[in-house]
Amino acid sequence: MDLTFTPSETAFRDELRGWLADNDPGPEPHGDEHAHFAWRLDWQRRLAAAGWSGVHWPVEHGGRGATLTESAIFFEELANRRAPLPGNVLGLLLAGPTIMTWGDEAQRERHLGPILTGEEVWCQGFSEPDAGSDLAAVKTRAARDGDGWTITGQKVWTSYAHHARWCMLLARTDPASERHRGLTYFLLDMEQDGVEVVPLRQITGESHFNELFLDGARATDAQVLGGEGNGWRVAMTTLSNERSGLAFFHQVRMRQLVDALAAELAERGGLDDPRTADALADVAAQVEVLRLTAYRGLTRLERTGEPGPESALTKLMWSRANQALTQLAVDALGPDALTAGSRWSYELLRARGNTLEGGTTEILKNIAAQRVLGLPRAS
Amino acid sequence: MDLTFTPSETAFRDELRGWLADNDPGPEPHGDEHAHFAWRLDWQRRLAAAGWSGVHWPVEHGGRGATLTESAIFFEELANRRAPLPGNVLGLLLAGPTIMTWGDEAQRERHLGPILTGEEVWCQGFSEPDAGSDLAAVKTRAARDGDGWTITGQKVWTSYAHHARWCMLLARTDPASERHRGLTYFLLDMEQDGVEVVPLRQITGESHFNELFLDGARATDAQVLGGEGNGWRVAMTTLSNERSGLAFFHQVRMRQLVDALAAELAERGGLDDPRTADALADVAAQVEVLRLTAYRGLTRLERTGEPGPESALTKLMWSRANQALTQLAVDALGPDALTAGSRWSYELLRARGNTLEGGTTEILKNIAAQRVLGLPRAS
Amino acid sequence: MNFDLSEDQREIKRTARDLLADRCPPERVRAVAEGGGPDGALAAELAELGWPGIAIPAEHDGLGLGAVEAAALLEELGYALAGAPLLATAAAAFAIEGAGSDAQRAEWLPRLAAGSATATLGIAHGDVAALVADAEGADAIVLVQDGRARLLTAAEAEVSPLETIDPTRRYARVGAPPGAGEPLPGDPAAAVDRAAALAAAELVGVCQRALDDTVAYVGERRQFGRPIGSFQAVAHRCSDMLLAAESARSAAYFAAWSADADPDGLPFAAALAHSVAATSAREATASAIQAHGGVGFTWEADVHWLYKRAQVASRLFGSVGAARERIAGAVAARG
Amino acid sequence: MNFDLSEDQREIKRTARDLLADRCPPERVRAVAEGGGPDGALAAELAELGWPGIAIPAEHDGLGLGAVEAAALLEELGYALAGAPLLATAAAAFAIEGAGSDAQRAEWLPRLAAGSATATLGIAHGDVAALVADAEGADAIVLVQDGRARLLTAAEAEVSPLETIDPTRRYARVGAPPGAGEPLPGDPAAAVDRAAALAAAELVGVCQRALDDTVAYVGERRQFGRPIGSFQAVAHRCSDMLLAAESARSAAYFAAWSADADPDGLPFAAALAHSVAATSAREATASAIQAHGGVGFTWEADVHWLYKRAQVASRLFGSVGAARERIAGAVAARG
């Protein structure tokens, strides 16, 4: 057990810090979602130009070949510097690794480069309105049509779809199939008729998610990833890459929130109230445990190649801590914190999504019970 | 809406208070369970002699014909005076009303009188080790045997069994039947070979519950209540009488606990800590809401004859409040409160049973969801 | 002992439920919220019906009913998230009636009852009330400060609109220079408690709406081949929401009854109602979002309005922490 | 960066798990608890193995391993609810090693390592430590009071056995007249933090046992025709217990590592471990009783020992509230 960095990890961090010291992402644009995304894409271009995009990708694919710990350090340092996530984060974390695993030479050749630079943004078309948390209930239909496929259906919660050139799309190619069988994973070109993106407004008022309407969209055989009928396995590769490095970004962001709240409370004398101080300590402890548990998960993954129970738990910890933190902020800071558009009221509303996005709390607890604890499934 | 008592309710209460002022139950015996029960039976004899036993029973059956509110007042006043529950509480609240509803003339004649006076104590033989919360899974077998029945099986959680002369026993008379069908309700004589009572020790160290082993116990046809094969409906009558008046006894006891804790904390300066005061307020609020909700349920029952959602909820409120209260006591009073046999450590341990006895929290929430809210059953 | 609404009171509640279901469907609530409210047409119609004067004595041209009737009405206004300033007007009327002079009563109460004037009440610290409902456009604003109240006309008060996360109602920050306005001679404490009782009743309606909408949704919505309400995690969540709603209802009705019939018990009952209703409403509305799944996080699903109302309305007459302090004090005193 | 036990440390843990599973099955724990403990035979065997000296430096005849190794061991002792006074001895050894004089170290540490003497440590307020583990029969008692420590022999301390709800371990109240015993010259703060880290590790074991026993039970026990572990309410309860156990483990291991490698971070890490492990252990053990249904409320089901241990052991080195105060102070300071 050693919670300090090894010399090579320290060297990696120091090199990154040095680069970040010279390369400021610039001021965060507020209020204009397109300007904000353009800022993130620009940031990714600069990262890529300096070799800091896809740090965890193998060197042969243009990455830096970073270890898992180095990748965690990368996201922590980004958050520490209050830099944004790269614009094409789904491409870097999900599409890229999935294409590396399942793609043929041509697919790798075609896609990996533009993912790294952010030249081509990716979105993820898995969820559907009727399926919700039940991924195997995918209904979007891809029908054989000459030498390609015609795709019809609807996806939802597709973040970045309105910026995306490509979509990781899960569709049913065997109409007689049920559940996990008969699904195929497509690399769908978003720039065509038959693909319509409609923003979905969140309770915060923003539109970070979209509905995706597919009405006769086309895909070629060359755009099938991992083979016809193999979509479930390919999708599982994508999902297992989800949240990997991001946990460390979130974890630092949570700590920044705790510190910001502590500072704001201290300034107003709020910490003189032992009730508030106690609640702050509770939340700070949750955030610290999140950090530690994320590191434990990382070590486990490095040692065994398999995510341990920790990876299922950090999401639960994070969402719970963030909801508690933001409610505390609103309680302790009073009506000022409830002003529309204020930092804490935004965080309060946004936090409600934490127990829904990326696997609802209910689904994650099912997973923990069945896959980690080995409890029997509900019949 | 009127939360004061009507003149007749006030008259009832004052008469009871007058009697209680002249009739002290005497000091509660500690440490000796048999002496304690004898004290409660003696108390019931005195109540009966003065016409205060079975206050909610019709006058024709020897009761006082009290209204539901008066019955609630009765239990509240008992608790207010720190008097115990009558020794034969299961006879008064469950067996008596069930026999009034389903019994024939001979059964009423035979049993109601000795229930009122406490001369014959009753216990309830519903739960079984393998059935747990699933009452319809009863396996205890009553086999036709000449002009009577021979009963074999095991019951559990039979409080008062070691004092009881009679048992409300649910057994399966049709061996081919499943679930709710084929059950019969017996008035089982406990004083016979073939009935063995084994105390079940609780985590508090006491033995208030028992296991009941039936090995060839006998019952006559005259001891069948409500007809052969009708046991489920008769048992539902028993269950619908459960907890009726007791909620008010518990509610006063909870308030006494809150007040005792507040006094003990105040004496030690514990309430100067805003965290402790806040937690005390939270618990006190829960207890107050319990009281109010119990009254709302009572009014609803009087008005409609049907228990409303309140009756399903007061048990949940009570168990949650008591667990929170006792944990707070132990937290705020420090190691002293963890001494074996001390008031608060006893209450802490005893409170863990609250979410299990009389319907587990899980079962009660199922009931609330399905019967009150009309949600679909899990398939 | 009868702890339930009377037949007349239930009739008031039913009428309000039906009327508001018609006038304030979700589309209307959304339109009001997105348009910055308030719902003038609705306010006018409710004034026609005499609702603003429900608890104003008949001698001042009100309906002369009690706080319980007002609570029944407010519960329905909360259920519908109606954009009419009845809570604010009722709160101010309580203060003017309870702490005002004869002249102040005669000047204001009939106009408030008729709906020809509106008013509101705010709790001020250092000449500023940080969160006041429907103060913009109010003809009179009662500021309660250190146990004393003063009445300001629109011209005398400094009203700064406050855009909160709850746009189903307008809120403002209200300040007034020391000495501005005219004092109410009496003690406004009971009026604030009565207002808190009504605010709690409104939150009961919010809880109930969150519960009803959720039960309807989870009974319909299917996943993994069955309605999601048949999953125990969802069903138990609904049971917890029921528990929250009924807890809030018990406490709010108790406070309303105390306001009418037990002045000595009112301070405790009002603090209880505030604490329990605020906690319940926050929990139940957060649960409603969760039980709606990803859809619950969208603007179009409308459950977020309930959550936002619960968050902001909980603070109208002080913090939950302050209410808890009063409860703890009362418990310690009775020991 | 490597936040996991090393292969050697896992081996220590496995060995302890296996040995204690054999020596301390539930029947043995019950016998010790009902007989008033401690388990002399077990203590003797563990002393043979050198366990009491696991974190005592080799120069004082200990095994010379670190707090992480000791934590791994303590976790298993907690898992087994073993009736051997290793936590107490380790706590006292930390104080004597960290704050004692050379002479005190030489006098006590070799004997503690060999198991030929036992010791304990208590936090005193006004010359009395209200809750001290395994003080009866201890040869040395370290009392920490207002940031200073003194070492008392059995003859010098006033040990009043305290029968707590947790009879799996012996506790006592320990007093000493002012001036009794001999002072440890150094600052005992770090030793108390190291002790708190080990106490937290012990509670991790309690959490894990509660979880393992519950998962085994609900996988077997059938109701309504299926294993109760397939009911979502039960399954999610188990997930919550897993979350509690892993949270406690993260915090306790972090504190143990800080004790070995990051003295500056130790005060925060120890407060974190205490707070998180205490909360987790109480919740997880209460959940274990609940998930066992009515059976869980019986003496024979044995889960209650875990609950009782969690309740009492959480208080050994102060209250959770005090730990939270330290956390809040640290957060405010870094802001």
PDB file of N, CA, C and O in Angstrom, chain A residues 257-297:
ATOM      1  N   LEU A 257     -16.042  21.642  -4.877  1.00  0.00           N
ATOM      2  CA  LEU A 257     -17.343  22.122  -4.390  1.00  0.00           C
ATOM      3  C   LEU A 257     -17.363  22.198  -2.865  1.00  0.00           C
ATOM      4  O   LEU A 257     -17.873  23.161  -2.283  1.00  0.00           O
ATOM      5  N   VAL A 258     -16.852  21.167  -2.228  1.00  0.00           N
ATOM      6  CA  VAL A 258     -16.793  21.171  -0.760  1.00  0.00           C
ATOM      7  C   VAL A 258     -15.998  22.378  -0.275  1.00  0.00           C
ATOM      8  O   VAL A 258     -16.418  23.107   0.637  1.00  0.00           O
ATOM      9  N   ASP A 259     -14.847  22.588  -0.900  1.00  0.00           N
ATOM     10  CA  ASP A 259     -14.002  23.698  -0.465  1.00  0.00           C
ATOM     11  C   ASP A 259     -14.669  25.040  -0.726  1.00  0.00           C
ATOM     12  O   ASP A 259     -14.575  25.967   0.088  1.00  0.00           O
ATOM     13  N   ALA A 260     -15.342  25.134  -1.863  1.00  0.00           N
ATOM     14  CA  ALA A 260     -16.026  26.396  -2.176  1.00  0.00           C
ATOM     15  C   ALA A 260     -17.137  26.662  -1.158  1.00  0.00           C
ATOM     16  O   ALA A 260     -17.313  27.793  -0.679  1.00  0.00           O
ATOM     17  N   LEU A 261     -17.864  25.610  -0.827  1.00  0.00           N
ATOM     18  CA  LEU A 261     -18.941  25.784   0.155  1.00  0.00           C
ATOM     19  C   LEU A 261     -18.362  26.146   1.518  1.00  0.00           C
ATOM     20  O   LEU A 261     -18.870  27.047   2.205  1.00  0.00           O
ATOM     21  N   ALA A 262     -17.298  25.449   1.911  1.00  0.00           N
ATOM     22  CA  ALA A 262     -16.673  25.746   3.201  1.00  0.00           C
ATOM     23  C   ALA A 262     -16.222  27.197   3.254  1.00  0.00           C
ATOM     24  O   ALA A 262     -16.429  27.899   4.251  1.00  0.00           O
ATOM     25  N   ALA A 263     -15.622  27.652   2.167  1.00  0.00           N
ATOM     26  CA  ALA A 263     -15.133  29.035   2.146  1.00  0.00           C
ATOM     27  C   ALA A 263     -16.295  30.024   2.234  1.00  0.00           C
ATOM     28  O   ALA A 263     -16.242  31.014   2.978  1.00  0.00           O
ATOM     29  N   GLU A 264     -17.359  29.731   1.478  1.00  0.00           N
ATOM     30  CA  GLU A 264     -18.502  30.639   1.482  1.00  0.00           C
ATOM     31  C   GLU A 264     -19.170  30.649   2.860  1.00  0.00           C
ATOM     32  O   GLU A 264     -19.579  31.703   3.358  1.00  0.00           O
ATOM     33  N   LEU A 265     -19.260  29.486   3.469  1.00  0.00           N
ATOM     34  CA  LEU A 265     -19.855  29.411   4.803  1.00  0.00           C
ATOM     35  C   LEU A 265     -18.977  30.138   5.817  1.00  0.00           C
ATOM     36  O   LEU A 265     -19.477  30.859   6.685  1.00  0.00           O
ATOM     37  N   ALA A 266     -17.679  29.916   5.723  1.00  0.00           N
ATOM     38  CA  ALA A 266     -16.772  30.538   6.680  1.00  0.00           C
ATOM     39  C   ALA A 266     -16.877  32.056   6.584  1.00  0.00           C
ATOM     40  O   ALA A 266     -16.917  32.761   7.601  1.00  0.00           O
ATOM     41  N   GLU A 267     -16.978  32.531   5.360  1.00  0.00           N
ATOM     42  CA  GLU A 267     -17.067  33.978   5.143  1.00  0.00           C
ATOM     43  C   GLU A 267     -18.299  34.562   5.816  1.00  0.00           C
ATOM     44  O   GLU A 267     -18.279  35.682   6.314  1.00  0.00           O
ATOM     45  N   ARG A 268     -19.392  33.795   5.800  1.00  0.00           N
ATOM     46  CA  ARG A 268     -20.639  34.283   6.401  1.00  0.00           C
ATOM     47  C   ARG A 268     -20.792  33.869   7.861  1.00  0.00           C
ATOM     48  O   ARG A 268     -21.860  34.067   8.446  1.00  0.00           O
ATOM     49  N   GLY A 269     -19.800  33.235   8.418  1.00  0.00           N
ATOM     50  CA  GLY A 269     -19.911  32.782   9.801  1.00  0.00           C
ATOM     51  C   GLY A 269     -20.784  31.553   9.967  1.00  0.00           C
ATOM     52  O   GLY A 269     -21.137  31.177  11.079  1.00  0.00           O
ATOM     53  N   GLY A 270     -21.135  30.922   8.849  1.00  0.00           N
ATOM     54  CA  GLY A 270     -22.048  29.775   8.918  1.00  0.00           C
ATOM     55  C   GLY A 270     -21.461  28.589   9.658  1.00  0.00           C
ATOM     56  O   GLY A 270     -22.193  27.780  10.232  1.00  0.00           O
ATOM     57  N   LEU A 271     -20.133  28.481   9.659  1.00  0.00           N
ATOM     58  CA  LEU A 271     -19.525  27.331  10.325  1.00  0.00           C
ATOM     59  C   LEU A 271     -19.521  27.473  11.842  1.00  0.00           C
ATOM     60  O   LEU A 271     -19.161  26.537  12.554  1.00  0.00           O
ATOM     61  N   ASP A 272     -19.919  28.642  12.327  1.00  0.00           N
ATOM     62  CA  ASP A 272     -20.061  28.783  13.772  1.00  0.00           C
ATOM     63  C   ASP A 272     -21.257  27.983  14.288  1.00  0.00           C
ATOM     64  O   ASP A 272     -21.370  27.722  15.482  1.00  0.00           O
ATOM     65  N   ASP A 273     -22.167  27.649  13.376  1.00  0.00           N
ATOM     66  CA  ASP A 273     -23.304  26.815  13.779  1.00  0.00           C
ATOM     67  C   ASP A 273     -22.862  25.358  13.728  1.00  0.00           C
ATOM     68  O   ASP A 273     -22.551  24.832  12.659  1.00  0.00           O
ATOM     69  N   PRO A 274     -22.807  24.722  14.902  1.00  0.00           N
ATOM     70  CA  PRO A 274     -22.304  23.342  14.924  1.00  0.00           C
ATOM     71  C   PRO A 274     -23.114  22.393  14.044  1.00  0.00           C
ATOM     72  O   PRO A 274     -22.596  21.394  13.562  1.00  0.00           O
ATOM     73  N   ARG A 275     -24.392  22.709  13.815  1.00  0.00           N
ATOM     74  CA  ARG A 275     -25.192  21.851  12.941  1.00  0.00           C
ATOM     75  C   ARG A 275     -24.655  21.903  11.523  1.00  0.00           C
ATOM     76  O   ARG A 275     -24.549  20.889  10.831  1.00  0.00           O
ATOM     77  N   THR A 276     -24.324  23.118  11.088  1.00  0.00           N
ATOM     78  CA  THR A 276     -23.795  23.275   9.733  1.00  0.00           C
ATOM     79  C   THR A 276     -22.418  22.645   9.616  1.00  0.00           C
ATOM     80  O   THR A 276     -22.112  21.953   8.634  1.00  0.00           O
ATOM     81  N   ALA A 277     -21.584  22.874  10.619  1.00  0.00           N
ATOM     82  CA  ALA A 277     -20.238  22.304  10.583  1.00  0.00           C
ATOM     83  C   ALA A 277     -20.310  20.786  10.548  1.00  0.00           C
ATOM     84  O   ALA A 277     -19.559  20.126   9.817  1.00  0.00           O
ATOM     85  N   ASP A 278     -21.229  20.220  11.303  1.00  0.00           N
ATOM     86  CA  ASP A 278     -21.384  18.765  11.351  1.00  0.00           C
ATOM     87  C   ASP A 278     -21.819  18.238   9.988  1.00  0.00           C
ATOM     88  O   ASP A 278     -21.290  17.238   9.503  1.00  0.00           O
ATOM     89  N   ALA A 279     -22.776  18.922   9.378  1.00  0.00           N
ATOM     90  CA  ALA A 279     -23.254  18.475   8.066  1.00  0.00           C
ATOM     91  C   ALA A 279     -22.152  18.627   7.016  1.00  0.00           C
ATOM     92  O   ALA A 279     -22.004  17.774   6.131  1.00  0.00           O
ATOM     93  N   LEU A 280     -21.377  19.694   7.117  1.00  0.00           N
ATOM     94  CA  LEU A 280     -20.268  19.878   6.176  1.00  0.00           C
ATOM     95  C   LEU A 280     -19.251  18.755   6.341  1.00  0.00           C
ATOM     96  O   LEU A 280     -18.742  18.203   5.356  1.00  0.00           O
ATOM     97  N   ALA A 281     -18.962  18.412   7.587  1.00  0.00           N
ATOM     98  CA  ALA A 281     -18.008  17.329   7.839  1.00  0.00           C
ATOM     99  C   ALA A 281     -18.522  16.025   7.249  1.00  0.00           C
ATOM    100  O   ALA A 281     -17.753  15.244   6.672  1.00  0.00           O
ATOM    101  N   ASP A 282     -19.813  15.801   7.372  1.00  0.00           N
ATOM    102  CA  ASP A 282     -20.388  14.574   6.836  1.00  0.00           C
ATOM    103  C   ASP A 282     -20.177  14.508   5.326  1.00  0.00           C
ATOM    104  O   ASP A 282     -19.729  13.485   4.782  1.00  0.00           O
ATOM    105  N   VAL A 283     -20.479  15.597   4.657  1.00  0.00           N
ATOM    106  CA  VAL A 283     -20.323  15.622   3.206  1.00  0.00           C
ATOM    107  C   VAL A 283     -18.846  15.540   2.812  1.00  0.00           C
ATOM    108  O   VAL A 283     -18.482  14.808   1.881  1.00  0.00           O
ATOM    109  N   ALA A 284     -18.008  16.266   3.519  1.00  0.00           N
ATOM    110  CA  ALA A 284     -16.571  16.224   3.211  1.00  0.00           C
ATOM    111  C   ALA A 284     -16.050  14.804   3.378  1.00  0.00           C
ATOM    112  O   ALA A 284     -15.214  14.336   2.590  1.00  0.00           O
ATOM    113  N   ALA A 285     -16.546  14.112   4.389  1.00  0.00           N
ATOM    114  CA  ALA A 285     -16.122  12.726   4.609  1.00  0.00           C
ATOM    115  C   ALA A 285     -16.581  11.851   3.448  1.00  0.00           C
ATOM    116  O   ALA A 285     -15.825  11.004   2.958  1.00  0.00           O
ATOM    117  N   GLN A 286     -17.786  12.059   2.982  1.00  0.00           N
ATOM    118  CA  GLN A 286     -18.273  11.272   1.841  1.00  0.00           C
ATOM    119  C   GLN A 286     -17.396  11.493   0.613  1.00  0.00           C
ATOM    120  O   GLN A 286     -17.102  10.550  -0.133  1.00  0.00           O
ATOM    121  N   VAL A 287     -16.999  12.737   0.403  1.00  0.00           N
ATOM    122  CA  VAL A 287     -16.193  13.054  -0.778  1.00  0.00           C
ATOM    123  C   VAL A 287     -14.805  12.442  -0.643  1.00  0.00           C
ATOM    124  O   VAL A 287     -14.233  11.925  -1.609  1.00  0.00           O
ATOM    125  N   GLU A 288     -14.266  12.476   0.551  1.00  0.00           N
ATOM    126  CA  GLU A 288     -12.948  11.881   0.779  1.00  0.00           C
ATOM    127  C   GLU A 288     -13.014  10.365   0.568  1.00  0.00           C
ATOM    128  O   GLU A 288     -12.114   9.775  -0.042  1.00  0.00           O
ATOM    129  N   VAL A 289     -14.074   9.758   1.058  1.00  0.00           N
ATOM    130  CA  VAL A 289     -14.237   8.311   0.882  1.00  0.00           C
ATOM    131  C   VAL A 289     -14.401   7.981  -0.602  1.00  0.00           C
ATOM    132  O   VAL A 289     -13.879   6.967  -1.086  1.00  0.00           O
ATOM    133  N   LEU A 290     -15.077   8.839  -1.318  1.00  0.00           N
ATOM    134  CA  LEU A 290     -15.202   8.652  -2.770  1.00  0.00           C
ATOM    135  C   LEU A 290     -13.819   8.632  -3.423  1.00  0.00           C
ATOM    136  O   LEU A 290     -13.502   7.747  -4.229  1.00  0.00           O
ATOM    137  N   ARG A 291     -12.996   9.600  -3.066  1.00  0.00           N
ATOM    138  CA  ARG A 291     -11.657   9.678  -3.628  1.00  0.00           C
ATOM    139  C   ARG A 291     -10.862   8.404  -3.326  1.00  0.00           C
ATOM    140  O   ARG A 291     -10.262   7.788  -4.209  1.00  0.00           O
ATOM    141  N   LEU A 292     -10.895   8.023  -2.059  1.00  0.00           N
ATOM    142  CA  LEU A 292     -10.120   6.853  -1.644  1.00  0.00           C
ATOM    143  C   LEU A 292     -10.626   5.592  -2.317  1.00  0.00           C
ATOM    144  O   LEU A 292      -9.842   4.746  -2.751  1.00  0.00           O
ATOM    145  N   THR A 293     -11.935   5.479  -2.417  1.00  0.00           N
ATOM    146  CA  THR A 293     -12.498   4.268  -3.010  1.00  0.00           C
ATOM    147  C   THR A 293     -12.198   4.218  -4.503  1.00  0.00           C
ATOM    148  O   THR A 293     -11.956   3.143  -5.060  1.00  0.00           O
ATOM    149  N   ALA A 294     -12.180   5.379  -5.146  1.00  0.00           N
ATOM    150  CA  ALA A 294     -11.814   5.404  -6.567  1.00  0.00           C
ATOM    151  C   ALA A 294     -10.370   4.921  -6.745  1.00  0.00           C
ATOM    152  O   ALA A 294     -10.070   4.152  -7.663  1.00  0.00           O
ATOM    153  N   TYR A 295      -9.495   5.333  -5.851  1.00  0.00           N
ATOM    154  CA  TYR A 295      -8.112   4.863  -5.937  1.00  0.00           C
ATOM    155  C   TYR A 295      -8.003   3.372  -5.673  1.00  0.00           C
ATOM    156  O   TYR A 295      -7.226   2.670  -6.324  1.00  0.00           O
ATOM    157  N   ARG A 296      -8.790   2.896  -4.729  1.00  0.00           N
ATOM    158  CA  ARG A 296      -8.764   1.453  -4.473  1.00  0.00           C
ATOM    159  C   ARG A 296      -9.205   0.693  -5.714  1.00  0.00           C
ATOM    160  O   ARG A 296      -8.641  -0.350  -6.060  1.00  0.00           O
ATOM    161  N   GLY A 297     -10.236   1.219  -6.372  1.00  0.00           N
ATOM    162  CA  GLY A 297     -10.721   0.571  -7.585  1.00  0.00           C
ATOM    163  C   GLY A 297      -9.670   0.561  -8.679  1.00  0.00           C
ATOM    164  O   GLY A 297      -9.507  -0.424  -9.404  1.00  0.00           O
TER     165      GLY A 297
END
